[in-house]
Amino acid sequence: MEEVFRGIWVIAYRDLLRFVQERTRAISSFAMPLLFLVIFGAGFNRVIGTMAPGVDFIQFIYPGIIAMTVLMGSLMSGLSVVWDREFGFLREVLVAPMSRAGIVLGKTAGTAVIALGQGFIMLILAPIVGVQLSPMLVVKLIPLLIIISVSLSGLGILVASRMRSQQGFQMLIQIIIMPLVFMSGVFFPVNNVPTWLEVASKINPLTYGVDAIRQVFLGVGSASAGGGYAIGVTVFGHTMSVLEDALVVVVLGAVLMTAAIVAFSKQE
Amino acid sequence: MDMIEIEGLSKKFGKLVAVDNISFRVPRGEIFGFLGPNGAGKTTTINILCTLLKPTGGRASVNGYDVIKERRKVQRSIGLVFQDPTLDDYLTADQNLRFHAYAYGVPASVRETRMQELMELVELQDRRKNKVSTYSGGMKRRLEIARGLLHHPSVLFLDEPTLGLDPQTRRRIWEHVLTLRQQEDLTIFLTTHYMDEAEHCERIAIIDNGRIIALDTPDNLKDALGGDLVTLEARDSQGAIAELKERYNISPEINDGMVTFSVPHGDTFLPEFVRGFHSGLISINVRRPTLDDVFLKLTGHAIRDQEVGMMDQMRMMMRSH
Ligand SMILES: Nc1ncnc2c1ncn2[C@@H]1O[C@H](COP(=O)(O)OP(=O)(O)OP(=O)(O)O)[C@@H](O)[C@H]1O
Ligand SMILES: [Mg+2]
């Protein structure tokens, strides 16, 4: 057990240390989500107008962008594994007397801290884009962001265990992740789209993570509010609650994390 | 019990047999050299011994621990300097060392003093706060050696520790290695293709195509060639061969018009030989055989061409970044 804990903190420590030292990466990782918010917020708000009674487009998309920020940030766990492999440092890690599970969890912890940091920077901007924040809201948000982060970090490492090059990893991310993100209800409510898109979105577990965060922002009951423009996710006529959404993400996270640890331990 | 015990060890990558049923032992405290051309299986063997690769056959143990069943204990027993750099370039030397100390659970009470001592040993004490990306290739190697020793391993693996370095740096790295050997009860397992470096080893194994073709002290290996090497050029090569056969019962070889053979004592043989030689001597040369000669004799090919192989050139480029 000691080997697991040592692995977690040592790996997380080094990833964070390195993040702080690489200023350009640190800055750009915070700039990206900002850009998204500004472009989507300013660009679409006028055109689209209200999504549901009392919810305009920026209020709709803002929680989605927070979720997306954490999602994308968490995938960096995989990129950092591929980096370390390419530049040799992974061998230093793999021959150290630490458990492989600890290493995976450490990468996850380090990445989650950074991804959550990115998420929080976005949160600070809430008043500027006209979204109300309360301490209670932030408290509810943290566990949701953590489980989303852990799940996606697991996915990143799972993919990275098979990849030998950065290019390969980035390509795979584009093929798998981009569609997942775009079909997760970040940019549109998943109930009022063509059936194929609706089915795809509802199969996509990320949809539930995004929905949970949006519900926390827009308040209890928002899920079923809004008549024709229902923004909550309904499955077989049942509208998902925050807890049900969270459960889906937890199950997803457990599966991805286990798979990541198994794949990472098997690699040579 | 020996520090490293290998029995019938094999590693296949698909159809390719990288290591082919090798067996040997390295006693505690020895400097053991692994000598072989590109692709001989040296790195693969080290990767198995350090638990990075699983063998496809046979068994191996380090410090008495099985490399498959007792991985953690093996990992605690070994220090490693890989063929390709494994430092984090974005961190400073100290940060790299500290990471290593944390990862191996080196107690905080001894960590800083050990770091100080080792950085002095490899003469990098004034560069400790610099990022590794600002280090030269030789400095990176020395830092890796210091790092590999930080957790007081029983055996240090050095995979081509001096590849691509200039002669002064190579000499300095060897000085460090030999100092270590004197100071501590440390076993050193290294691979090299520099013959002069192999001479520093107490015993060497020559490996070619995944198989060990000879294992002994450098002197014994050279003696096994039959003493000193004589190379002569004569106006009548065939006559010279006949003469050697008749007078000394020697069957020489001809390489590029040069007649070559071995004699037990070249220094006493030469004067007597020259006096009685009839086939028009142009030049003659006597020398102690080198490990190159041993290698050539055993395998029929030179260990590595004078110029450095493609892979090595690429590695040097990588390393100088
Ligand atoms: N991961 C791998 N997958 C497939 N083949 C491999 C792998 N690693 C090594 N090989 C092959 O195994 C053989 C032995 O390689 P190895 O790296 O052990 O040689 P080496 O003696 O260290 O050579 P060098 O002097 O170039 O470092 C080579 O033919 C190599 O191509
Ligand atoms: Mg090698």
PDB file of C-alpha atoms in Angstrom, chain A residues 2-3 6 9-11 13-14 17-18 21-22 84 86-89 91-100 265-268, chain B residues 11 47 50-54 71-72 75-76 80 82 85-88 90-92 95-96 98-100 102-105 131 147:
ATOM      1  CA  GLU A   2       2.891   2.316   0.829  1.00  0.00           C
ATOM      2  CA  GLU A   3       4.101   1.785  -2.744  1.00  0.00           C
ATOM      3  CA  ARG A   6       4.359   6.945  -2.729  1.00  0.00           C
ATOM      4  CA  TRP A   9       2.374  11.748  -4.564  1.00  0.00           C
ATOM      5  CA  VAL A  10       5.744  11.431  -6.275  1.00  0.00           C
ATOM      6  CA  ILE A  11       4.231  11.384  -9.757  1.00  0.00           C
ATOM      7  CA  TYR A  13       4.450  16.248  -7.448  1.00  0.00           C
ATOM      8  CA  ARG A  14       6.649  15.991 -10.506  1.00  0.00           C
ATOM      9  CA  LEU A  17       6.429  20.941 -10.655  1.00  0.00           C
ATOM     10  CA  ARG A  18       6.915  20.598 -14.344  1.00  0.00           C
ATOM     11  CA  GLN A  21       8.153  25.434 -14.763  1.00  0.00           C
ATOM     12  CA  GLU A  22       6.762  25.324 -18.266  1.00  0.00           C
ATOM     13  CA  ASP A  84       7.558  10.869 -20.883  1.00  0.00           C
ATOM     14  CA  GLU A  86       9.154   9.772 -25.997  1.00  0.00           C
ATOM     15  CA  PHE A  87      11.747  11.636 -23.967  1.00  0.00           C
ATOM     16  CA  GLY A  88      12.812   8.598 -21.990  1.00  0.00           C
ATOM     17  CA  PHE A  89      11.755   9.736 -18.535  1.00  0.00           C
ATOM     18  CA  ARG A  91      11.847   4.424 -17.906  1.00  0.00           C
ATOM     19  CA  GLU A  92      13.116   6.223 -14.836  1.00  0.00           C
ATOM     20  CA  VAL A  93       9.557   5.999 -13.503  1.00  0.00           C
ATOM     21  CA  LEU A  94       8.937   2.386 -14.503  1.00  0.00           C
ATOM     22  CA  VAL A  95      12.092   0.955 -12.900  1.00  0.00           C
ATOM     23  CA  ALA A  96      11.467   2.759  -9.601  1.00  0.00           C
ATOM     24  CA  PRO A  97      10.041   0.596  -6.809  1.00  0.00           C
ATOM     25  CA  MET A  98       6.532   2.044  -7.040  1.00  0.00           C
ATOM     26  CA  SER A  99       3.321   0.288  -7.982  1.00  0.00           C
ATOM     27  CA  ARG A 100       2.023   0.882 -11.484  1.00  0.00           C
ATOM     28  CA  SER A 265       0.732  -2.275 -15.898  1.00  0.00           C
ATOM     29  CA  LYS A 266       0.875  -4.598 -18.883  1.00  0.00           C
ATOM     30  CA  GLN A 267       2.995  -2.369 -21.084  1.00  0.00           C
ATOM     31  CA  GLU A 268       6.662  -3.204 -21.512  1.00  0.00           C
TER      32      GLU A 268
ATOM     33  CA  LYS B  11      13.849 -13.058 -25.269  1.00  0.00           C
ATOM     34  CA  ASN B  47      15.989  -4.490 -19.753  1.00  0.00           C
ATOM     35  CA  CYS B  50      15.944  -4.300 -14.545  1.00  0.00           C
ATOM     36  CA  THR B  51      12.359  -5.662 -14.775  1.00  0.00           C
ATOM     37  CA  LEU B  52      11.306  -3.593 -17.794  1.00  0.00           C
ATOM     38  CA  LEU B  53      10.967  -6.629 -20.059  1.00  0.00           C
ATOM     39  CA  LYS B  54       9.722 -10.110 -19.311  1.00  0.00           C
ATOM     40  CA  ARG B  71      10.369  -7.108  -8.927  1.00  0.00           C
ATOM     41  CA  ARG B  72      10.270  -4.556  -6.134  1.00  0.00           C
ATOM     42  CA  GLN B  75      14.258  -2.561  -8.357  1.00  0.00           C
ATOM     43  CA  ARG B  76      15.571  -1.526  -4.950  1.00  0.00           C
ATOM     44  CA  LEU B  80      20.501   2.332 -13.904  1.00  0.00           C
ATOM     45  CA  PHE B  82      20.188   3.653 -19.757  1.00  0.00           C
ATOM     46  CA  PRO B  85      18.804   9.663 -21.589  1.00  0.00           C
ATOM     47  CA  THR B  86      15.993   9.372 -19.042  1.00  0.00           C
ATOM     48  CA  LEU B  87      16.258  12.759 -17.349  1.00  0.00           C
ATOM     49  CA  ASP B  88      13.494  15.337 -17.237  1.00  0.00           C
ATOM     50  CA  TYR B  90      12.592  20.730 -17.974  1.00  0.00           C
ATOM     51  CA  LEU B  91      13.605  20.247 -14.362  1.00  0.00           C
ATOM     52  CA  THR B  92      16.871  21.187 -12.686  1.00  0.00           C
ATOM     53  CA  GLN B  95      14.811  18.423  -8.957  1.00  0.00           C
ATOM     54  CA  ASN B  96      15.654  15.318 -10.954  1.00  0.00           C
ATOM     55  CA  ARG B  98      14.987  14.734  -5.532  1.00  0.00           C
ATOM     56  CA  PHE B  99      12.352  13.044  -7.649  1.00  0.00           C
ATOM     57  CA  HIS B 100      14.519   9.950  -7.683  1.00  0.00           C
ATOM     58  CA  TYR B 102      11.296  10.384  -3.317  1.00  0.00           C
ATOM     59  CA  ALA B 103      10.520   7.606  -5.772  1.00  0.00           C
ATOM     60  CA  TYR B 104      12.945   5.244  -4.027  1.00  0.00           C
ATOM     61  CA  GLY B 105      11.906   6.350  -0.557  1.00  0.00           C
ATOM     62  CA  LYS B 131      17.887  22.997 -15.833  1.00  0.00           C
ATOM     63  CA  ARG B 147      21.175   9.687  -9.804  1.00  0.00           C
TER      64      ARG B 147
END
